[in-house]
Amino acid sequence: MAIKQSEPTRQQATAKTHYGAEAKSVDYARKMDAQDPLKHLREQFIIPSVTDISRGELSTNDDNAEKSIYFCGNSLGLQPKAVREYVNGQLSTWSTIAVKGHFQTLESSPIKPWQHMAQSCAEASAPIVGALPSEVAIMNSLTVNLHFLLASFYRPTAKRNKIIMDWKAFPSDHYAIETQIQWHGYDPKEAMVLVAPDDDFTISTQKILDTIDEHAADAALFLLPGIQYYSGQYFDIKTITAHARSKGMMVGWDLAHAAGNVPVKLHDWDVDFACWCTYKYMNGGPGSIAGIFVHERHSKIRVTEDAETGTSLSFPLRLAGWYGHELKTRFNMDNQFVPIDGAGGWQVSNPSAIDLASLAGALSVFNFTSIEALREKSLNLTSYAEFLFDDILATLSASDERQDKNPVFRIITPLDPEARGAQLCVLLLRPGLLDVVMKGLGDAGMIVDKRQPDVVRIAPVPLYNTFEEVYRFARKFEEALVGFLS
């Protein structure tokens, strides 16, 4: 579907933060950093140096080396220093007590016994996604978890078999939904309802609600990303969930770009299920073990007593595996599946202890802050970045009157701070400009993500990025644009 390239009609913007002329200086950015109550968190991370990135060799970890500007936490978060300690603790347990590590740990080790590590990580993740500890499980990887959850919550009928989804879903989500529909014998062309923007790249909440109304009689499930990866739009999860559930739909959210980024309240907002990866804003490492949420109303085990057949259990259908079995009888090996009462009952296989140790180390950083405090800083970082980008456009316009009618770039992420996370997506409006910009930034030791053919995704992460980095990035971005236009 072609999206109109007109002036964007986004979510209604709240009042912008007003910056004076002094905000255009590096001294202002440094003052903001000096006043930042979360500045100590940066010390918890290993920031790659410009030299190490350019050489592509084993890090020297030279504290005195110039640090790169890393605005790519929306693809892969930086390594917390605690991860090495936790992974080494796991390796030491394995080498010292071997199989006994399943149920005991070394006195000096930061990790839990292996059989308890997944639950420990789930408990640490729960406040980040606004869930009860029992509603979270740490298992598998994102798309695998999406398949497992759809197996339970997508139960189509001849009358209701459609899935309402994002017009530009991340390909892996698209494939999962498409094949689940086919698995049940339905045609994706008929059963996939794609909600698309009317104009530009933002989908209004009202359009989503109208689409839900339109398919109230034939949609079985609603599934959207919490934050859209391409545009950076943060959807109104609370309002949308309530409306979809009122129409009898199951409601799920892919929080790959939302978990650890923005405050969500999955339990209070009555979401049926959700899934997320942990290698972006939760910094668990590349391909790290993922998380799921299942609302407590879906995981209750019912016990029935019958004089003839004895005690029987009933529970929501899922693709079961032995690791979802309650811990106290997991090793009975009697083939009588008794699931954990909660999201843990959706676990299937014995998870990698190394993966869990890495995630546990990453989650330990969140003990030093809260998702609400991170959100406040994130709003300030993106607001400052937006101000600087607007100033670049004004500067270019003053030097070239053609820029007024045909600007060289624009931000396609919603102007409303409440409708975006720690990411601004910049659409470049000149053919060939993306490669020039990416080369200029890369040569300066600045790492950002691109999406072909012409979008740069800039993610200043509040855990480890600074206002001075935002300032320096904007100046280098402007330099690349001027060089291209001259």
Coordinates of C-alpha atoms in Angstrom, one line a residue, residues 18-452:
H18 CA 10.4 25.1 24.6
Y19 CA 14.1 25.5 24.1
G20 CA 15.9 28.8 23.9
A21 CA 18.9 29.7 21.6
E22 CA 21.3 28.4 24.3
A23 CA 20.0 24.9 23.6
K24 CA 21.9 24.9 20.3
S25 CA 25.2 24.7 22.1
V26 CA 27.2 21.8 23.5
D27 CA 27.4 23.6 26.8
Y28 CA 23.7 23.4 27.2
A29 CA 23.8 19.6 26.5
R30 CA 26.5 19.2 29.1
K31 CA 24.5 21.2 31.7
M32 CA 21.5 18.8 31.0
D33 CA 23.8 15.8 31.6
A34 CA 25.2 17.3 34.8
Q35 CA 21.6 17.7 36.1
D36 CA 20.5 14.2 35.0
P37 CA 19.5 12.1 38.1
L38 CA 20.1 8.9 36.1
K39 CA 23.6 9.8 34.8
H40 CA 25.1 7.1 37.1
L41 CA 23.4 4.4 35.1
R42 CA 25.8 4.9 32.2
E43 CA 28.6 3.5 34.4
Q44 CA 26.8 0.2 34.4
F45 CA 27.4 -0.4 30.7
I46 CA 30.3 -1.1 28.4
I47 CA 30.3 1.7 25.8
P48 CA 32.2 0.6 22.6
S49 CA 35.1 2.9 21.6
V50 CA 35.3 4.6 18.2
T51 CA 38.6 2.7 17.7
D52 CA 37.2 -0.7 18.6
I53 CA 34.2 -0.2 16.3
S54 CA 36.4 0.9 13.3
R55 CA 38.9 -2.0 13.8
G56 CA 36.3 -4.6 14.4
E57 CA 38.7 -6.5 16.7
L58 CA 38.5 -7.8 20.2
S59 CA 37.7 -4.8 22.5
T60 CA 40.6 -3.3 24.4
N61 CA 38.1 -1.9 27.0
D62 CA 40.3 1.2 27.2
D63 CA 38.4 3.6 29.5
N64 CA 40.4 6.6 28.1
A65 CA 39.5 5.8 24.5
E66 CA 36.9 8.0 22.8
K67 CA 33.5 6.4 23.1
S68 CA 31.2 5.8 20.2
I69 CA 27.7 7.3 20.1
Y70 CA 25.5 4.3 20.1
F71 CA 21.8 5.1 19.2
C72 CA 21.0 1.6 18.2
G73 CA 19.5 0.2 21.4
N74 CA 16.2 -0.4 19.5
S75 CA 18.0 -3.2 17.7
L76 CA 20.5 -4.4 20.3
G77 CA 21.1 -2.9 23.7
L78 CA 24.7 -2.4 25.0
Q79 CA 26.3 -4.9 27.3
P80 CA 25.8 -4.3 31.0
K81 CA 28.9 -4.8 33.0
A82 CA 27.0 -7.2 35.3
V83 CA 26.4 -9.7 32.5
R84 CA 30.0 -10.9 32.6
E85 CA 29.8 -11.5 36.4
Y86 CA 26.5 -13.4 36.1
V87 CA 27.7 -15.5 33.1
N88 CA 31.0 -16.3 34.9
G89 CA 28.9 -17.3 37.9
Q90 CA 27.0 -19.8 35.8
L91 CA 30.2 -21.2 34.3
S92 CA 31.8 -21.5 37.7
T93 CA 28.7 -23.3 39.1
W94 CA 28.8 -25.7 36.1
S95 CA 32.5 -26.4 36.5
T96 CA 32.4 -26.7 40.3
I97 CA 29.3 -28.7 41.2
A98 CA 28.1 -29.8 37.7
V99 CA 24.6 -31.3 37.8
K100 CA 24.0 -30.1 41.4
G101 CA 23.8 -26.6 40.0
H102 CA 20.2 -27.3 39.1
F103 CA 19.2 -27.0 42.8
Q104 CA 22.1 -25.3 44.5
T105 CA 24.5 -22.5 43.8
L106 CA 27.9 -21.4 44.9
E107 CA 28.1 -19.1 48.0
S108 CA 29.7 -16.3 46.1
S109 CA 27.7 -16.6 42.9
P110 CA 25.1 -14.0 41.9
I111 CA 22.9 -16.5 40.1
K112 CA 20.1 -18.7 41.3
P113 CA 20.1 -22.5 41.0
W114 CA 19.3 -23.3 37.4
Q115 CA 15.8 -24.7 38.0
H116 CA 14.9 -21.3 39.6
M117 CA 16.6 -18.9 37.2
A118 CA 13.7 -18.6 34.7
Q119 CA 11.3 -17.8 37.5
S120 CA 13.8 -15.3 39.0
C121 CA 14.1 -13.5 35.7
A122 CA 10.3 -13.5 35.3
E123 CA 9.9 -11.9 38.7
A124 CA 12.5 -9.2 37.8
S125 CA 10.7 -8.6 34.4
A126 CA 7.2 -8.3 35.9
P127 CA 7.5 -4.7 37.1
I128 CA 9.0 -3.6 33.8
V129 CA 5.9 -4.8 31.9
G130 CA 3.3 -4.1 34.6
A131 CA 2.4 -7.7 35.4
L132 CA 2.0 -9.9 38.4
P133 CA 5.1 -12.1 38.8
S134 CA 3.0 -15.2 38.1
E135 CA 1.8 -13.7 34.8
V136 CA 5.3 -13.6 33.3
A137 CA 7.5 -16.5 31.9
I138 CA 10.9 -16.3 30.4
M139 CA 11.3 -18.8 27.6
N140 CA 12.4 -19.4 24.0
S141 CA 12.7 -16.5 21.6
L142 CA 10.2 -13.9 20.4
T143 CA 8.6 -15.5 17.3
V144 CA 8.6 -19.0 18.9
N145 CA 6.7 -17.5 21.8
L146 CA 4.3 -15.8 19.5
H147 CA 3.5 -19.2 17.8
F148 CA 3.0 -20.8 21.2
L149 CA 0.7 -18.1 22.4
L150 CA -1.3 -18.1 19.1
A151 CA -1.8 -21.8 19.5
S152 CA -3.6 -21.1 22.7
F153 CA -5.4 -17.8 22.0
Y154 CA -6.2 -18.0 18.3
R155 CA -9.1 -20.4 18.2
P156 CA -10.9 -19.5 15.0
T157 CA -14.3 -20.6 14.0
A158 CA -16.1 -20.5 10.7
K159 CA -17.8 -17.3 11.8
R160 CA -14.8 -15.6 13.6
N161 CA -11.4 -16.4 12.1
K162 CA -9.9 -13.0 11.2
I163 CA -6.8 -11.4 12.9
I164 CA -6.6 -7.7 13.0
M165 CA -2.9 -6.7 12.7
D166 CA -0.5 -4.0 11.7
W167 CA -0.2 -2.9 8.1
K168 CA 3.6 -3.0 8.3
A169 CA 4.2 -5.7 10.9
F170 CA 7.7 -6.8 11.5
P171 CA 8.2 -9.6 8.9
S172 CA 8.6 -12.3 11.6
D173 CA 5.2 -11.4 13.1
H174 CA 3.7 -11.3 9.7
Y175 CA 5.0 -14.8 8.9
A176 CA 3.8 -16.2 12.2
I177 CA 0.3 -14.8 11.8
E178 CA 0.0 -15.8 8.2
T179 CA 1.1 -19.4 8.8
Q180 CA -1.1 -19.8 11.9
I181 CA -4.1 -18.8 9.8
Q182 CA -3.1 -21.3 7.1
W183 CA -2.5 -24.0 9.8
H184 CA -6.2 -23.7 10.8
G185 CA -7.3 -24.0 7.1
Y186 CA -8.1 -20.4 6.4
D187 CA -6.9 -18.0 3.6
P188 CA -4.6 -15.3 4.9
K189 CA -5.9 -13.0 2.1
E190 CA -9.3 -13.1 3.7
A191 CA -8.4 -13.6 7.4
M192 CA -5.5 -11.0 7.8
V193 CA -7.1 -7.6 8.4
L194 CA -4.3 -5.0 8.0
V195 CA -4.8 -1.6 9.7
A196 CA -3.1 1.0 7.6
P197 CA -2.5 4.7 8.0
D198 CA -4.9 7.1 6.2
D199 CA -2.0 9.5 5.7
D200 CA 1.7 9.4 6.4
F201 CA 2.9 6.6 8.7
T202 CA 0.8 7.0 11.8
I203 CA -2.4 5.1 12.6
S204 CA -4.9 7.1 14.7
T205 CA -6.4 5.3 17.7
Q206 CA -9.8 6.1 16.3
K207 CA -9.1 4.3 13.0
I208 CA -8.0 1.2 15.0
L209 CA -11.2 1.4 17.1
D210 CA -13.3 1.8 13.9
T211 CA -11.6 -1.3 12.4
I212 CA -12.4 -3.3 15.5
D213 CA -16.0 -2.2 15.2
E214 CA -16.1 -3.2 11.5
H215 CA -14.9 -6.7 12.3
A216 CA -16.6 -7.2 15.6
A217 CA -18.5 -10.2 14.2
D218 CA -15.7 -11.9 12.3
A219 CA -12.4 -11.2 14.1
A220 CA -11.2 -13.8 16.6
L221 CA -8.0 -12.0 17.6
F222 CA -6.4 -8.5 17.7
L223 CA -2.6 -8.4 17.6
L224 CA -0.5 -5.2 17.2
P225 CA 3.0 -4.1 18.2
G226 CA 3.2 -1.9 21.3
I227 CA 5.5 0.3 19.4
Q228 CA 5.7 0.1 15.6
Y229 CA 9.2 -0.6 14.6
Y230 CA 9.3 1.5 11.4
S231 CA 7.5 4.6 12.5
G232 CA 8.2 4.5 16.2
Q233 CA 4.5 5.0 17.1
Y234 CA 3.5 4.0 20.6
F235 CA -0.1 2.7 20.5
D236 CA -2.7 3.4 23.1
I237 CA -2.6 -0.1 24.5
K238 CA -5.1 0.5 27.3
T239 CA -7.9 2.1 25.1
I240 CA -7.5 -0.3 22.2
T241 CA -7.4 -3.4 24.4
A242 CA -10.6 -2.4 26.3
H243 CA -12.4 -1.8 23.0
A244 CA -11.3 -5.1 21.3
R245 CA -12.1 -7.2 24.4
S246 CA -15.6 -5.6 24.6
K247 CA -16.2 -7.0 21.1
G248 CA -15.3 -10.5 22.2
M249 CA -11.8 -10.6 20.7
M250 CA -8.7 -12.0 22.3
V251 CA -6.1 -9.2 22.5
G252 CA -2.3 -9.7 22.2
W253 CA 0.6 -7.3 21.9
D254 CA 4.1 -7.7 20.6
L255 CA 6.2 -5.6 23.0
A256 CA 9.6 -6.1 21.2
H257 CA 10.1 -2.3 21.0
A258 CA 8.1 -1.4 24.1
A259 CA 9.4 -3.7 26.9
G260 CA 12.0 -1.8 28.9
N261 CA 11.3 1.3 26.8
V262 CA 7.9 2.7 27.9
P263 CA 5.7 2.0 31.0
V264 CA 3.1 -0.6 30.3
K265 CA 0.5 -2.1 32.6
L266 CA -0.4 -5.4 31.0
H267 CA -2.3 -6.7 34.1
D268 CA -4.3 -3.5 34.8
W269 CA -5.0 -2.9 31.2
D270 CA -6.6 -6.4 30.9
V271 CA -4.3 -7.6 28.0
D272 CA -4.9 -11.3 27.3
F273 CA -1.3 -12.1 26.2
A274 CA 1.9 -10.4 25.2
C275 CA 5.4 -11.4 24.1
W276 CA 8.7 -9.5 23.8
C277 CA 12.4 -10.0 23.1
T278 CA 15.0 -9.0 25.7
Y279 CA 17.9 -7.9 23.6
K280 CA 16.8 -4.3 22.8
Y281 CA 15.9 -2.1 25.8
M282 CA 16.4 -4.9 28.3
N283 CA 20.0 -5.5 27.1
G284 CA 20.0 -9.3 27.5
G285 CA 22.4 -9.9 24.6
P286 CA 22.0 -10.8 20.9
G287 CA 19.2 -13.3 20.5
S288 CA 18.7 -13.5 24.2
I289 CA 15.9 -15.5 25.8
A290 CA 12.5 -13.9 25.5
G291 CA 9.4 -13.2 27.7
I292 CA 5.7 -13.8 27.6
F293 CA 2.7 -12.5 29.6
V294 CA -0.5 -14.4 30.1
H295 CA -3.2 -12.7 32.2
E296 CA -4.0 -14.6 35.3
R297 CA -7.6 -15.2 34.2
H298 CA -6.3 -17.5 31.5
S299 CA -4.0 -19.7 33.6
K300 CA -6.1 -21.0 36.4
I301 CA -6.1 -24.7 37.1
R302 CA -9.4 -26.2 38.0
V303 CA -9.6 -29.3 40.2
T304 CA -12.6 -31.6 39.8
E305 CA -13.3 -34.5 42.2
D306 CA -15.3 -37.5 40.9
A307 CA -16.2 -40.6 42.9
E308 CA -15.4 -42.9 40.0
T309 CA -12.5 -41.3 38.2
G310 CA -10.9 -39.5 41.1
T311 CA -9.2 -36.1 40.8
S312 CA -8.9 -34.5 37.4
L313 CA -7.4 -31.2 36.3
S314 CA -8.6 -28.8 33.6
F315 CA -6.7 -25.8 32.3
P316 CA -6.4 -23.7 29.2
L317 CA -5.1 -25.5 26.1
R318 CA -1.5 -25.0 25.2
L319 CA 1.4 -26.7 23.4
A320 CA 2.8 -28.3 26.6
G321 CA 6.3 -29.4 27.5
W322 CA 7.9 -30.7 30.7
Y323 CA 9.3 -27.4 31.8
G324 CA 5.8 -26.0 32.2
H325 CA 5.1 -28.7 34.7
E326 CA 4.9 -27.6 38.4
L327 CA 8.4 -27.8 39.9
K328 CA 7.5 -29.9 42.9
T329 CA 6.5 -32.9 40.8
R330 CA 8.4 -32.1 37.6
F331 CA 10.9 -34.9 38.1
N332 CA 8.3 -37.6 38.9
M333 CA 8.3 -38.5 35.2
D334 CA 4.8 -39.9 35.3
N335 CA 3.5 -38.2 32.1
Q336 CA 0.7 -36.6 34.1
F337 CA 1.0 -32.9 33.0
V338 CA 0.3 -30.5 35.9
P339 CA 1.0 -27.0 34.7
I340 CA 2.5 -24.3 36.7
D341 CA -0.4 -22.0 37.8
G342 CA 0.5 -19.0 35.8
A343 CA 2.4 -18.0 32.6
G344 CA 5.1 -20.4 33.6
G345 CA 2.8 -23.2 32.6
W346 CA 3.4 -22.2 28.9
Q347 CA 7.1 -23.1 29.2
V348 CA 8.2 -26.1 27.2
S349 CA 11.9 -26.9 27.3
N350 CA 14.7 -26.6 29.7
P351 CA 16.1 -23.1 29.1
S352 CA 19.8 -22.3 28.6
A353 CA 21.3 -21.4 31.9
I354 CA 23.8 -19.2 30.1
D355 CA 21.0 -17.3 28.4
L356 CA 19.3 -16.9 31.7
A357 CA 22.5 -15.7 33.5
S358 CA 23.0 -13.1 30.8
L359 CA 19.5 -11.8 31.1
A360 CA 19.6 -11.9 34.9
G361 CA 22.7 -9.7 34.8
A362 CA 21.1 -7.3 32.4
L363 CA 17.9 -7.1 34.5
S364 CA 19.9 -6.3 37.6
V365 CA 20.6 -2.8 36.2
F366 CA 16.9 -2.0 36.6
N367 CA 17.3 -2.4 40.3
F368 CA 19.0 1.0 40.2
T369 CA 16.1 2.8 38.7
S370 CA 12.4 2.5 37.6
I371 CA 10.7 2.3 34.2
E372 CA 8.9 5.6 35.2
A373 CA 12.2 7.4 35.8
L374 CA 13.6 6.0 32.5
R375 CA 10.6 7.2 30.7
E376 CA 11.0 10.8 32.0
K377 CA 14.6 11.0 30.8
S378 CA 13.6 9.3 27.5
L379 CA 11.0 12.0 26.9
N380 CA 13.6 14.7 27.5
L381 CA 16.2 13.0 25.2
T382 CA 13.8 12.7 22.3
S383 CA 12.4 16.2 22.8
Y384 CA 15.9 17.6 22.7
A385 CA 16.7 15.6 19.6
E386 CA 13.5 16.8 17.9
F387 CA 14.4 20.4 18.7
L388 CA 17.8 20.0 17.1
F389 CA 16.4 18.4 14.0
D390 CA 13.9 21.2 13.6
D391 CA 16.7 23.6 14.0
I392 CA 18.6 21.8 11.2
L393 CA 15.6 22.1 8.9
A394 CA 15.3 25.8 9.7
T395 CA 19.0 26.4 9.0
L396 CA 18.8 24.6 5.7
S397 CA 15.7 26.5 4.8
A398 CA 17.4 29.8 5.5
S399 CA 20.3 28.9 3.2
D400 CA 18.1 27.3 0.4
E401 CA 14.6 28.6 -0.1
R402 CA 13.7 25.4 -1.9
Q403 CA 13.8 23.6 1.4
D404 CA 10.5 25.3 2.5
K405 CA 8.5 23.3 0.0
N406 CA 10.7 20.3 -0.4
P407 CA 12.6 19.6 2.9
V408 CA 15.5 17.2 2.8
F409 CA 14.0 15.1 5.7
R410 CA 11.3 14.9 8.2
I411 CA 10.5 13.0 11.4
I412 CA 7.7 10.4 10.8
T413 CA 7.5 9.4 14.5
P414 CA 4.4 11.0 16.2
L415 CA 4.9 14.6 17.5
D416 CA 3.0 13.7 20.6
P417 CA 5.6 12.5 23.2
E418 CA 3.1 10.1 24.7
A419 CA 2.8 8.4 21.3
R420 CA 6.4 7.5 20.9
G421 CA 9.2 5.7 22.8
A422 CA 12.9 6.2 22.9
Q423 CA 13.1 6.5 19.1
L424 CA 12.8 9.1 16.4
C425 CA 12.5 7.8 12.8
V426 CA 13.8 10.2 10.2
L427 CA 12.6 9.9 6.6
L428 CA 15.2 11.1 4.1
L429 CA 13.6 12.8 1.1
R430 CA 16.4 12.6 -1.5
P431 CA 17.4 9.6 -3.5
G432 CA 20.8 8.2 -2.4
L433 CA 20.9 10.3 0.8
L434 CA 20.6 7.3 3.1
D435 CA 24.0 5.8 2.1
V436 CA 25.7 9.2 2.4
V437 CA 24.3 9.9 5.9
M438 CA 25.0 6.4 7.2
K439 CA 28.6 6.6 5.9
G440 CA 29.1 10.0 7.5
L441 CA 27.8 8.9 10.8
G442 CA 29.7 5.6 10.7
D443 CA 33.0 7.3 9.9
A444 CA 32.5 9.5 13.0
G445 CA 31.9 6.4 15.2
M446 CA 28.1 6.9 15.5
I447 CA 25.9 3.8 15.3
V448 CA 22.3 4.0 14.3
D449 CA 19.8 1.7 12.5
K450 CA 18.5 2.1 9.0
R451 CA 15.5 0.7 7.2
Q452 CA 15.6 0.7 3.5

